[in-house]
Short mmCIF file of C-alpha atoms and ligand atoms in Angstrom, two decimals:
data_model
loop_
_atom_site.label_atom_id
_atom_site.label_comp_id
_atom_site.label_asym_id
_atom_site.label_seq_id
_atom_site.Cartn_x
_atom_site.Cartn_y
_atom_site.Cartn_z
CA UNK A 1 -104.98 -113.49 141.46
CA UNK A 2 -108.07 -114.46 143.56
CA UNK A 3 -109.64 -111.74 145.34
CA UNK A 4 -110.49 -111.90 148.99
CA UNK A 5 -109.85 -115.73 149.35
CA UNK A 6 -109.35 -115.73 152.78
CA UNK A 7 -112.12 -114.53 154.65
CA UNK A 8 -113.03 -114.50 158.39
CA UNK A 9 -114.89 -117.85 157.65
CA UNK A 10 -111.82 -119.21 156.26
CA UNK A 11 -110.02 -118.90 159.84
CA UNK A 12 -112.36 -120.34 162.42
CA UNK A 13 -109.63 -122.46 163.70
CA UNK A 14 -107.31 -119.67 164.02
CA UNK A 15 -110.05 -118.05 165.94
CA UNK A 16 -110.54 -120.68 168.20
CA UNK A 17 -107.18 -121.57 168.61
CA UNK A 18 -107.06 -117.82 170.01
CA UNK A 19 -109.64 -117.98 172.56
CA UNK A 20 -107.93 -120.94 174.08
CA UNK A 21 -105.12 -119.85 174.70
CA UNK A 22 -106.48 -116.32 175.82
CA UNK A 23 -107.25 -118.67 178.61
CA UNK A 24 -103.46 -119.50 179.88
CA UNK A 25 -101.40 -117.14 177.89
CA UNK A 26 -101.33 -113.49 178.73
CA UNK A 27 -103.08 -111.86 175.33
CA UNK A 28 -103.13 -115.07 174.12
CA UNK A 29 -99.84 -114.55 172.51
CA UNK A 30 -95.85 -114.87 173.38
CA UNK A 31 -94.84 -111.43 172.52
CA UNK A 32 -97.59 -108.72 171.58
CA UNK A 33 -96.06 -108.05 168.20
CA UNK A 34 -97.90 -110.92 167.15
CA UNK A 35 -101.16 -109.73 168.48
CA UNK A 36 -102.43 -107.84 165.50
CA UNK A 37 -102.77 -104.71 168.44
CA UNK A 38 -101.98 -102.73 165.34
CA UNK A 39 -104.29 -103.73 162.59
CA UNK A 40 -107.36 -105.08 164.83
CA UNK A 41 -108.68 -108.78 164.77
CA UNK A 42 -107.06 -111.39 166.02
CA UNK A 43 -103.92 -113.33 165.12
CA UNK A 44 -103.54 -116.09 162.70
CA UNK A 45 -102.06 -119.58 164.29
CA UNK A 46 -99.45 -120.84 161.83
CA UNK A 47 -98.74 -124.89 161.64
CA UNK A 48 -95.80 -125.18 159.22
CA UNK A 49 -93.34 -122.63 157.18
CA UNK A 50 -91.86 -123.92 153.86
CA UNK A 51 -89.39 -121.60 151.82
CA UNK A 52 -91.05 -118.36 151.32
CA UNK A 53 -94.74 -119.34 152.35
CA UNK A 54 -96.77 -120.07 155.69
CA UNK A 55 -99.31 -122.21 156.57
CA UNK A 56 -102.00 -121.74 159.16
CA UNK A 57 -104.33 -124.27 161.27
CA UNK A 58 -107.26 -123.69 158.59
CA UNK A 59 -104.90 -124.76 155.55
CA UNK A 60 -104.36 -120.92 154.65
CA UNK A 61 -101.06 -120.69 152.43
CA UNK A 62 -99.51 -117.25 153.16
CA UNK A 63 -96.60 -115.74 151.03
CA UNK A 64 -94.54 -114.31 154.05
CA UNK A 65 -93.42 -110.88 154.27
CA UNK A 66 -92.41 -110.90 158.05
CA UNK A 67 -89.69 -113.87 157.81
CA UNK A 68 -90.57 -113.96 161.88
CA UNK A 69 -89.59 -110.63 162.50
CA UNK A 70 -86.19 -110.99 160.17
CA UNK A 71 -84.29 -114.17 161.16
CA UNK A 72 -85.81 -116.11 158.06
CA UNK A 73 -83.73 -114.51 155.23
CA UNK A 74 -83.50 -117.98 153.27
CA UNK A 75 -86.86 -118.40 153.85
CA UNK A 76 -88.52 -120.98 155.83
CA UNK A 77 -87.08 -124.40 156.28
CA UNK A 78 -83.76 -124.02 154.55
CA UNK A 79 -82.47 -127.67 153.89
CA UNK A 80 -78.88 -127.02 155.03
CA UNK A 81 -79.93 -125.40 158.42
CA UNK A 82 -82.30 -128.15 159.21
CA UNK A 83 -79.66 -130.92 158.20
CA UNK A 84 -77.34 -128.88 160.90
CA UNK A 85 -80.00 -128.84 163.11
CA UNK A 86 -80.64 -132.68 162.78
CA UNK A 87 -76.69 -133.53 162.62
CA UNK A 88 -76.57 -132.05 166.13
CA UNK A 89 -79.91 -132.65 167.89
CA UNK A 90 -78.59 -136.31 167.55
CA UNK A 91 -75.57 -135.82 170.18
CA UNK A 92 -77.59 -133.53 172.30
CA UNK A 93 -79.28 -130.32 172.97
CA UNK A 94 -77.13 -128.78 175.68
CA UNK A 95 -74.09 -129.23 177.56
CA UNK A 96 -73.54 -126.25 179.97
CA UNK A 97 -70.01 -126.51 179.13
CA UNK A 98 -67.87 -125.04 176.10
CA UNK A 99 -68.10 -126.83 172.45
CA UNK A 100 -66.31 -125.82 169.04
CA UNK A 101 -69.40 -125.14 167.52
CA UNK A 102 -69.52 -121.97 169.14
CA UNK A 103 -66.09 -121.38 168.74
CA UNK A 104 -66.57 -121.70 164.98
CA UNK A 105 -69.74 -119.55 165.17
CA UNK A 106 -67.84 -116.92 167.19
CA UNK A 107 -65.01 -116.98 164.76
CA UNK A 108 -67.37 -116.43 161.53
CA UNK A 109 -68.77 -113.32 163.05
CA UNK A 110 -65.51 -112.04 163.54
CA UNK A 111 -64.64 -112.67 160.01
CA UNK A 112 -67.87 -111.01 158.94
CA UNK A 113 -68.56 -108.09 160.73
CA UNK A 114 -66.00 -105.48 160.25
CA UNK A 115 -65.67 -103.82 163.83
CA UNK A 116 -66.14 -107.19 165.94
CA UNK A 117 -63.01 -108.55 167.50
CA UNK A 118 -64.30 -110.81 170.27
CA UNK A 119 -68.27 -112.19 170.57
CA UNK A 120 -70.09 -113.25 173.33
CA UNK A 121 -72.84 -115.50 172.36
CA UNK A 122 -76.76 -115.29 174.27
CA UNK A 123 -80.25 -116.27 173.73
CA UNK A 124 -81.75 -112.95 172.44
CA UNK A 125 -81.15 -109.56 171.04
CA UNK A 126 -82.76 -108.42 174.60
CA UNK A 127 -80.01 -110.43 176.41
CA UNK A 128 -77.33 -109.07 174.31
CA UNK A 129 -78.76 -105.49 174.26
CA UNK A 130 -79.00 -105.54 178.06
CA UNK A 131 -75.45 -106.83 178.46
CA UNK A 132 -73.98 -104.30 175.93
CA UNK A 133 -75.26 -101.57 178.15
CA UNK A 134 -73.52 -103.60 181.25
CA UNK A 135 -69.86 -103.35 179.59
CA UNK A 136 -70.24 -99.91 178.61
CA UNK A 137 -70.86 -98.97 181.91
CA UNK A 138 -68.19 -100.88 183.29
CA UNK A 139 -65.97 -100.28 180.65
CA UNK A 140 -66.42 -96.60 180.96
CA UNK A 141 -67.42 -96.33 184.73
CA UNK A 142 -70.08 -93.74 183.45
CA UNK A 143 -73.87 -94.38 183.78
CA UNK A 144 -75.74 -92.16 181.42
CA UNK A 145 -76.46 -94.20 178.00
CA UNK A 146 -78.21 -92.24 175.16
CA UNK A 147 -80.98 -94.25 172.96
CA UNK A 148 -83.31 -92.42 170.46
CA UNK A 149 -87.31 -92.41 170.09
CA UNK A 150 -88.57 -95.36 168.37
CA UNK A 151 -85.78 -97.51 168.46
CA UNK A 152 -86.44 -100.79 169.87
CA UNK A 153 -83.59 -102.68 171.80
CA UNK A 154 -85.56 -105.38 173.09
CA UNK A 155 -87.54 -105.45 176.84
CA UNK A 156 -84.52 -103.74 178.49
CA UNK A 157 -85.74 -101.57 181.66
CA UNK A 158 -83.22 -99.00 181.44
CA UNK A 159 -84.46 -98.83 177.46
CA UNK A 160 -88.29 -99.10 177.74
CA UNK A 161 -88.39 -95.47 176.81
CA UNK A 162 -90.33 -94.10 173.83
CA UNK A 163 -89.22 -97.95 172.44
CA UNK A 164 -90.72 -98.81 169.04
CA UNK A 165 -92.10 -102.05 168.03
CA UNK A 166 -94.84 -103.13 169.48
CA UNK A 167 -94.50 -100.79 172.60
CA UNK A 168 -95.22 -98.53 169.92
CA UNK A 169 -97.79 -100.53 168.12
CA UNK A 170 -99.64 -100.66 171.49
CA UNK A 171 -98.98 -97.52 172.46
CA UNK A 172 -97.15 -98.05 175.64
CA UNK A 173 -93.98 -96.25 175.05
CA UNK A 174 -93.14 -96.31 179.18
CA UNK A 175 -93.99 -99.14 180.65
CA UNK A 176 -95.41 -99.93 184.20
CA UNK A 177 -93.58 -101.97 185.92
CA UNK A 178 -90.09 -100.13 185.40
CA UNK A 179 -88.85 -97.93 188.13
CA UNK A 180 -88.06 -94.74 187.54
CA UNK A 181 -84.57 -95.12 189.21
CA UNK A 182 -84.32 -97.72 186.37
CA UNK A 183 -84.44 -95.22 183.64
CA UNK A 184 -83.19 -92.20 185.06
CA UNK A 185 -79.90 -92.12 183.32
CA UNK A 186 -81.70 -93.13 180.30
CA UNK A 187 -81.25 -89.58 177.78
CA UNK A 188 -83.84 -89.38 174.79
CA UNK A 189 -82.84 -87.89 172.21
CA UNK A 190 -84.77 -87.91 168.62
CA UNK A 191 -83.60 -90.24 165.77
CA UNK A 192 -81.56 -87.66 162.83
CA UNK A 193 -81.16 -84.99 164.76
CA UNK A 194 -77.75 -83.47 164.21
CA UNK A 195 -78.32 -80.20 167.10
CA UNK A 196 -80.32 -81.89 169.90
CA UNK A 197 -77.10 -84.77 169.85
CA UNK A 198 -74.34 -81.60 169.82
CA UNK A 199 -76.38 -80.15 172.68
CA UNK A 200 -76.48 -83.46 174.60
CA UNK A 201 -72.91 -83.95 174.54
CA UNK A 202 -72.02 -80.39 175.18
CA UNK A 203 -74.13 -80.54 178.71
CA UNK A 204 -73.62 -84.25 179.26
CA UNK A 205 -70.52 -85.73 177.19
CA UNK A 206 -68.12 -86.46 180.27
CA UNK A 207 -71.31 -88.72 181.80
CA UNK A 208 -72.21 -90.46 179.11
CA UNK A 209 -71.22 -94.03 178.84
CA UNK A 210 -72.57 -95.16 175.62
CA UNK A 211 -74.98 -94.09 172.64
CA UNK A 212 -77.03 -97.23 171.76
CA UNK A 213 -79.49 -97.14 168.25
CA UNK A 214 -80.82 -99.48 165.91
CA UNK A 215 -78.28 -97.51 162.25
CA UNK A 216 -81.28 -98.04 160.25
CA UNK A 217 -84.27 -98.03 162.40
CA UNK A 218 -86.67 -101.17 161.52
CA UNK A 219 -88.62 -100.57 164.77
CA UNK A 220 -90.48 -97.25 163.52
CA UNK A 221 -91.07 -99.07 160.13
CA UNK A 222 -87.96 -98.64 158.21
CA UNK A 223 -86.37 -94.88 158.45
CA UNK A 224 -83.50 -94.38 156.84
CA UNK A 225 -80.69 -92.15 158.77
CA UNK A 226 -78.88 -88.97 157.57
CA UNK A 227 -75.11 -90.61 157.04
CA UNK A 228 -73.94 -87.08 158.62
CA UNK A 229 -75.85 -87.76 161.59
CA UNK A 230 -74.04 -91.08 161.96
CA UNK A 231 -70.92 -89.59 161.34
CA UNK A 232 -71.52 -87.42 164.34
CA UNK A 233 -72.07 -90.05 166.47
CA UNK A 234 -69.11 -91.46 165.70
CA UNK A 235 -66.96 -88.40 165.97
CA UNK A 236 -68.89 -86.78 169.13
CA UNK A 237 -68.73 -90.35 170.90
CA UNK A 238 -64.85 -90.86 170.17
CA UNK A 239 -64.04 -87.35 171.35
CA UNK A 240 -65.86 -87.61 174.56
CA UNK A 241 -65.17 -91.05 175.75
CA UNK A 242 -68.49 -92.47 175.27
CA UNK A 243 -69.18 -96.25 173.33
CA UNK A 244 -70.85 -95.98 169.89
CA UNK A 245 -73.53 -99.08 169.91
CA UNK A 246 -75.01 -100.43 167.23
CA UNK A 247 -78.07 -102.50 167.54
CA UNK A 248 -77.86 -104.91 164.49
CA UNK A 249 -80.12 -107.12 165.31
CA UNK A 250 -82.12 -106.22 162.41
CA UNK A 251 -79.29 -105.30 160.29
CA UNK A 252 -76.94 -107.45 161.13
CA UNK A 253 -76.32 -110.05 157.94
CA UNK A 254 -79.92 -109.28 156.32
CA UNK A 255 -78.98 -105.88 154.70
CA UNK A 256 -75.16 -107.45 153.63
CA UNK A 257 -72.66 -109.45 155.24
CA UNK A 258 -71.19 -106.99 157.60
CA UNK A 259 -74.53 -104.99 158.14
CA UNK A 260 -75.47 -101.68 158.28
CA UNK A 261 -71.28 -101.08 159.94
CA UNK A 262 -70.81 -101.75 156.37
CA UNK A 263 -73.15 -100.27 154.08
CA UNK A 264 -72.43 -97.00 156.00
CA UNK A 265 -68.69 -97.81 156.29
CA UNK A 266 -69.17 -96.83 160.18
CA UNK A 267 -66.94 -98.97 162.79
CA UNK A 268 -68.96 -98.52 166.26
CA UNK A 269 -67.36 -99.81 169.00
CA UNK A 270 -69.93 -102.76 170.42
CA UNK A 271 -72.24 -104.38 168.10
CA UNK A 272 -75.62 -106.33 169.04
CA UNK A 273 -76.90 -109.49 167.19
CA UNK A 274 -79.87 -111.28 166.98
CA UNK A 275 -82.11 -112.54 164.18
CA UNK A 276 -80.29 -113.90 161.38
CA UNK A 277 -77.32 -114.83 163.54
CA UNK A 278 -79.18 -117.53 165.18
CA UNK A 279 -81.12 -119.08 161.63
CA UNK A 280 -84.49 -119.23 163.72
CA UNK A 281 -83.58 -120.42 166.89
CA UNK A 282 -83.23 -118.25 169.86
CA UNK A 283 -79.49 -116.69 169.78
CA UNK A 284 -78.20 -113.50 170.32
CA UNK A 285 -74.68 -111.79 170.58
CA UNK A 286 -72.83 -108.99 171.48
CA UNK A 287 -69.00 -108.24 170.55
CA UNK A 288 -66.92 -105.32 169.41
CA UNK A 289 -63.14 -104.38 170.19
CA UNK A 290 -61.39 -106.92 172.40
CA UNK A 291 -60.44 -104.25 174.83
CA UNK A 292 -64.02 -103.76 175.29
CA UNK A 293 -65.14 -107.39 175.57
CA UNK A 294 -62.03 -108.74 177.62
CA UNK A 295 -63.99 -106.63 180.38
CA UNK A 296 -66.76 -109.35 180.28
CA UNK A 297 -66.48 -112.28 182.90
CA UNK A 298 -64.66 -114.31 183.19
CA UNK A 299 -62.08 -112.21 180.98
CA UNK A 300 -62.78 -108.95 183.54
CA UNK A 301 -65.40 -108.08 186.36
CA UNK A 302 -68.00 -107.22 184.01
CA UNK A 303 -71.01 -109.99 184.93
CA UNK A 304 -73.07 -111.80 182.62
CA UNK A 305 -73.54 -115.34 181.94
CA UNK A 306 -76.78 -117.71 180.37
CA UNK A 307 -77.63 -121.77 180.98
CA UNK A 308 -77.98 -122.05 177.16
CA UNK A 309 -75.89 -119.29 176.25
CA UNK A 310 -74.23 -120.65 173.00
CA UNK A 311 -76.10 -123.79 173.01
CA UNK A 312 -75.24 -126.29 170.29
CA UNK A 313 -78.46 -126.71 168.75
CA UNK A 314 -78.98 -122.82 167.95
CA UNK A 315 -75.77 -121.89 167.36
CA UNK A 316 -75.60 -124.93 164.78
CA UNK A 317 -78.67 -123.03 162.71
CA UNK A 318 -76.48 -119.83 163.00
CA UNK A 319 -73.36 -121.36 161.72
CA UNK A 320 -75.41 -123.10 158.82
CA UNK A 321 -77.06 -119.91 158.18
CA UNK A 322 -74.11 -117.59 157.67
CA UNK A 323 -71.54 -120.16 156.08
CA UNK A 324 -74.44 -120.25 153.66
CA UNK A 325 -74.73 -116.61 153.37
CA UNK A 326 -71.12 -116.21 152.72
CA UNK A 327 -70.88 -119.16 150.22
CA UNK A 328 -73.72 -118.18 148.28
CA UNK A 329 -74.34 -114.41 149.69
CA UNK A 330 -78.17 -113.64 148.22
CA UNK A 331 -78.48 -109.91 148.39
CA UNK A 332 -77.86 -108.64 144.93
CA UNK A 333 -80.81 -111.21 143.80
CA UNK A 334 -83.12 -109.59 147.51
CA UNK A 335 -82.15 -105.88 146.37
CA UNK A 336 -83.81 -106.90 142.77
CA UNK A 337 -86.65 -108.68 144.12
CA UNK A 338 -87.10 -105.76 146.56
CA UNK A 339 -86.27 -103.24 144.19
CA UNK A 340 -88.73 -104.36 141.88
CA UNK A 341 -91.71 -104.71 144.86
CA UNK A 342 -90.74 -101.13 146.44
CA UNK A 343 -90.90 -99.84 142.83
CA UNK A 344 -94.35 -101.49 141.75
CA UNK A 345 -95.62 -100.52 145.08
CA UNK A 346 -95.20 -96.67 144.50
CA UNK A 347 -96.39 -96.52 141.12
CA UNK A 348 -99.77 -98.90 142.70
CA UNK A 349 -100.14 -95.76 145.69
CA UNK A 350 -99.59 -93.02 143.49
CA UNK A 351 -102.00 -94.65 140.38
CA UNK A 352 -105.08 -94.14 143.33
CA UNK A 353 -103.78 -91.09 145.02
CA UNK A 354 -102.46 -92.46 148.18
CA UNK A 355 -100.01 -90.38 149.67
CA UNK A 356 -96.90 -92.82 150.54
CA UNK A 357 -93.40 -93.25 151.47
CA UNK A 358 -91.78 -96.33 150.91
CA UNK A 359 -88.52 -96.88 152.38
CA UNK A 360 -86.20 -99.68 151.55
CA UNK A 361 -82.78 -100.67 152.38
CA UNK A 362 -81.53 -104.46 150.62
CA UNK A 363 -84.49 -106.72 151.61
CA UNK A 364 -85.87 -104.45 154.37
CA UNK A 365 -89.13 -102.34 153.55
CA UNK A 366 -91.99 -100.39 154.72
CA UNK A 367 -95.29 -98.93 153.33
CA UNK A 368 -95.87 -95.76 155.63
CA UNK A 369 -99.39 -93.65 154.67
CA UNK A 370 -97.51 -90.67 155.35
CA UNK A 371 -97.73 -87.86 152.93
CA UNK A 372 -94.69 -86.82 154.37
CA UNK A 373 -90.99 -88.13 154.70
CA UNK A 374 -90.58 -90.50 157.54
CA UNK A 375 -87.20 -89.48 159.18
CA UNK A 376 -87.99 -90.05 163.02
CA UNK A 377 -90.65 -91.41 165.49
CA UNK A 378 -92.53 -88.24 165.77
CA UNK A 379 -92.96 -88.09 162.14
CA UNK A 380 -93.52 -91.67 162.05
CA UNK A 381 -96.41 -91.75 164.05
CA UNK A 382 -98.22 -88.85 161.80
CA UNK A 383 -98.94 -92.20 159.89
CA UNK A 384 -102.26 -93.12 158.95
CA UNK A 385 -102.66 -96.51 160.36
CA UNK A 386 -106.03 -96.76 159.75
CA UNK A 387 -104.92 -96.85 155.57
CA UNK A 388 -102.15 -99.08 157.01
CA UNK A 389 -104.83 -101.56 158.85
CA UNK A 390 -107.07 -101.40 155.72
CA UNK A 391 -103.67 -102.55 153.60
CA UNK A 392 -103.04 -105.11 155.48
CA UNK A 393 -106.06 -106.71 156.08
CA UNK A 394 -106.86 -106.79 152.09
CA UNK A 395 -103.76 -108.20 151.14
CA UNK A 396 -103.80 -110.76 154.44
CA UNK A 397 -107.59 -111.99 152.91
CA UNK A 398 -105.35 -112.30 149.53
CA UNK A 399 -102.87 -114.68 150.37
CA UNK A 400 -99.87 -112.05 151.43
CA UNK A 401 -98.63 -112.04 155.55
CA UNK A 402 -97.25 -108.19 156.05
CA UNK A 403 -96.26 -107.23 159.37
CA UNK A 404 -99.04 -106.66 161.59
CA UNK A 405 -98.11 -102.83 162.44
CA UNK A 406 -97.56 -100.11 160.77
CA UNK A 407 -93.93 -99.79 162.78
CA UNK A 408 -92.40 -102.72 161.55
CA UNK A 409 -90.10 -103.59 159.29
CA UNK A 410 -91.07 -105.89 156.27
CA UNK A 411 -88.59 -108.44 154.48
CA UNK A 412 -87.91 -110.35 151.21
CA UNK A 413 -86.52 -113.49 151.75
CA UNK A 414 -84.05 -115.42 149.17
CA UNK A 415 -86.79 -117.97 148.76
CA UNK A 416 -88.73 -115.14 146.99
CA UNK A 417 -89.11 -115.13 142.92
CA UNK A 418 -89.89 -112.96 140.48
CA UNK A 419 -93.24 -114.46 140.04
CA UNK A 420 -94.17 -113.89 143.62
CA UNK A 421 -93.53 -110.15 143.66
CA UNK A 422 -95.38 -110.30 140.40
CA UNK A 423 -98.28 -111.87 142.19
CA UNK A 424 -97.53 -109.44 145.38
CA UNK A 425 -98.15 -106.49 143.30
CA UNK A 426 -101.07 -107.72 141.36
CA UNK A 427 -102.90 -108.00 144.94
CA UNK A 428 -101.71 -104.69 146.10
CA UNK A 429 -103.19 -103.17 143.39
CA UNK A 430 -106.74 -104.33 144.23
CA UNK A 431 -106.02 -103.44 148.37
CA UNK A 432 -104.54 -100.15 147.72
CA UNK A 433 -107.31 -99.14 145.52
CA UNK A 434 -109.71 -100.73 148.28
CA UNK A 435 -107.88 -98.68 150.89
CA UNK A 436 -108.69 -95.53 149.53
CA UNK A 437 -112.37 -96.54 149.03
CA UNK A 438 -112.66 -97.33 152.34
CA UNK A 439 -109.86 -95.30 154.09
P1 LIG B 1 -85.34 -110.20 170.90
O1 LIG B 1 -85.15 -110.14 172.38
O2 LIG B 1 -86.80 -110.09 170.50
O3 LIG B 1 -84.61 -111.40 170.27
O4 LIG B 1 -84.59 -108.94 170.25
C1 LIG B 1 -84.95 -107.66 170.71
C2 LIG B 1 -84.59 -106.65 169.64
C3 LIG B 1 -83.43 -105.90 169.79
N1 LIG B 1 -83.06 -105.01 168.87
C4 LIG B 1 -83.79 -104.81 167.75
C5 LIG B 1 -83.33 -103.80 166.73
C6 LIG B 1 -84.99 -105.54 167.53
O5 LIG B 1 -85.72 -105.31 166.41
C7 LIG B 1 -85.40 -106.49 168.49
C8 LIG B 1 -86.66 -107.29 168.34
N2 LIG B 1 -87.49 -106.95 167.21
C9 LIG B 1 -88.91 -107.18 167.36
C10 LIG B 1 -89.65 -106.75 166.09
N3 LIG B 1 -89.13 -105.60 165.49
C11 LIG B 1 -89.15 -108.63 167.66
C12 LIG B 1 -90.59 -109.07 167.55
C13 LIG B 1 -91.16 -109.35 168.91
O6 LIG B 1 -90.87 -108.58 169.85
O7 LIG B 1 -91.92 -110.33 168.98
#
């Protein structure tokens, strides 16, 4: 395993590539996740994906660890989604009017994710996080909605509150620009904890439209939740009249087949999609029971609606993606790969003293430097991203891309091997011990 094979002289066009379009592009980046606010330097400019590796504008080969923030679970370039991509780019890109496709893609999800009964397809897990929030509302004709500290649900106003991600990465929990009014029946609660949620619902339970949360937050890094406290959810919710939503967009397909609903047997009562569900182009959803989601337009008053809601071209890479998923369903060979990282990991950390937690859930990982267990966002944030910075940096100048914050989720894809974890570890071992040298 080379060393440090990729250093700063080694990314000069990535560099320039940067100051460019610092020039015309707000941070020189689309979304700030990808603006390395959490590690320092500046982000790498990426030219091609192919299975598990990417390639940047100064011929860097990266083994990828971010998957693009979790849609890529077959990796980069999968040749059945791009032959359903090219099969329907030929007859167009967008209609604005209804085709089978999604019909087909709305059916699979039903089949797949236990609690769904009707979908409606978007562009992004914002879109469908925002509308979710809509039809509880107007299902309910309640306003409050409950979210918890650190979990991300996308640029929502009404959920820019302590979100995680990178308004947690960059330290800009609240964010100007949303009105007060806009948040104020917004209630915070913390992430696990069984007494502050009783409380809540005690004083607040008849006003309280819906409880939104990511079931296993990836937006803190990875933390993994009590199952009693989302049994509580689920009883306290039902008994009061309030929706149960859970934010899959993570989750949803990349930690099994019927997500997190499943691994924790849990049946909430809307569920929001993203990621995986759209195969890497931009698709989101949101469905749950059918009495619920018959109050969306033009079934019932509730309004939403999209120009390329459902468009053929996305939801093609969706379909492709989860008809693969269910024919050849990966994740006992991503909880061995994962396993077997998470595992070498540790015993790397704890061989040079660094206090660590690593988390994991299927494919899903993080590597907090936290001596302590990481169970919410205030204990999250005790983190020492310094270490974190250090990490990734050394194994970034080593051929390995890890998310660029230490509150982010990382992910195995099925186009990982064996060999590559073996070569994952063999690196970490050199950073971690360079980490505490330096850290
Ligand atoms: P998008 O609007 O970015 O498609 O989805 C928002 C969203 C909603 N819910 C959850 C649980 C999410 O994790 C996300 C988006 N995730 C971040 C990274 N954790 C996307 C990366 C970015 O913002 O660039």
């Amino acid at each position: 395993m080379p060393k440090r094979s990729i250093q700063e002289s080694q990314r000069n066009r990535s560099r320039q590539a940067f100051e460019r379009a610092c020039r015309v592009i707000p941070g020189g980046v689309n979304s700030p996740a990808r603006a390395f606010g959490g590690v320092g330097g500046q982000p790498l400019f990426f030219v091609r994906g192919e299975g598990p590796y990417l390639f940047d504008i100064d011929g860097n080969r990266y083994l990828d660890y971010v998957g693009s923030w979790g849609p890529l679970i077959l990796g980069h370039g999968h040749p059945r989604i791009v032959e359903a991509i090219q099969r329907t780019l030929r007859d167009g890109t967008t209609f604005g009017a209804p085709t089978e496709l999604e019909t087909q893609l709305a059916e699979l999800i039903v089949e797949l994710v236990p609690s769904i009964q009707m979908v409606r397809l978007v562009c992004s897990g914002t879109e469908a996080a925002m509308s979710a929030i809509r039809l509880a509302r107007g299902f309910t004709g309640r306003d409050m909605i409950v979210k918890f500290s650190g979990c991300y649900h996308g640029h929502v106003d009404s959920l820019l509150v302590a979100a995680g991600s990178s308004a947690t990465t960059l330290g800009v929990p609240n964010s100007p620009g949303v009105p007060r009014n806009a948040t104020a029946d917004t209630l915070l609660l913390r992430f696990n904890d069984l007494e502050q949620l009783r409380g809540a619902f005690q004083e607040w339970g008849d006003r309280i439209a819906g409880v939104v949360l990511e079931p296993v937050p990836g937006n803190m890094g990875l933390v993994m939740p009590l199952e009693e406290f989302l049994h509580e959810l689920r009883r306290l919710t039902h008994n009061h009249g309030a929706l149960l939503i859970f934010d899959e967009v993570i989750t949803g397909f990349r930690v099994g087949l019927g997500g997190a609903q499943e691994s924790y047997k849990q049946q909430p009562d809307i569920t929001i999609l993203g990621k995986i569900v759209g195969g890497g182009l931009p698709l989101g959803a949101y469905g749950g029971r059918a009495d619920i989601m018959k109050k969306v337009m033009p079934a019932g008053p509730v309004f939403q609606a999209g120009t390329l809601s459902g468009n053929p071209l996305a939801v093609a890479a969706g379909l492709a993606t989860l008809q693969q998923l269910r024919q050849h369903a990966p994740y006992a060979w991503l909880e061995q790969l994962c396993r077997t990282l998470v595992e070498g990991l540790g015993q790397s950390a704890g061989m040079v003293g660094l206090p660590h937690q690593l988390p994991r859930l299927g494919s899903m990982w993080t590597l907090f430097f936290n001596a302590n267990p990481v169970t919410d966002y205030d204990t999250a944030r005790t983190s020492d991203t310094k270490r974190f910075s250090l990490f990734f940096w050394g194994m970034l100048e080593r051929g390995f891309y890890l998310p660029c914050s230490q509150f982010e989720a990382a992910f195995v894809s099925a186009a990982h091997t064996e060999e590559l974890i073996a070569q994952t570890l063999s690196a970490a071992r050199e950073a971690l011990a360079e980490v505490l040298d330096h850290g």
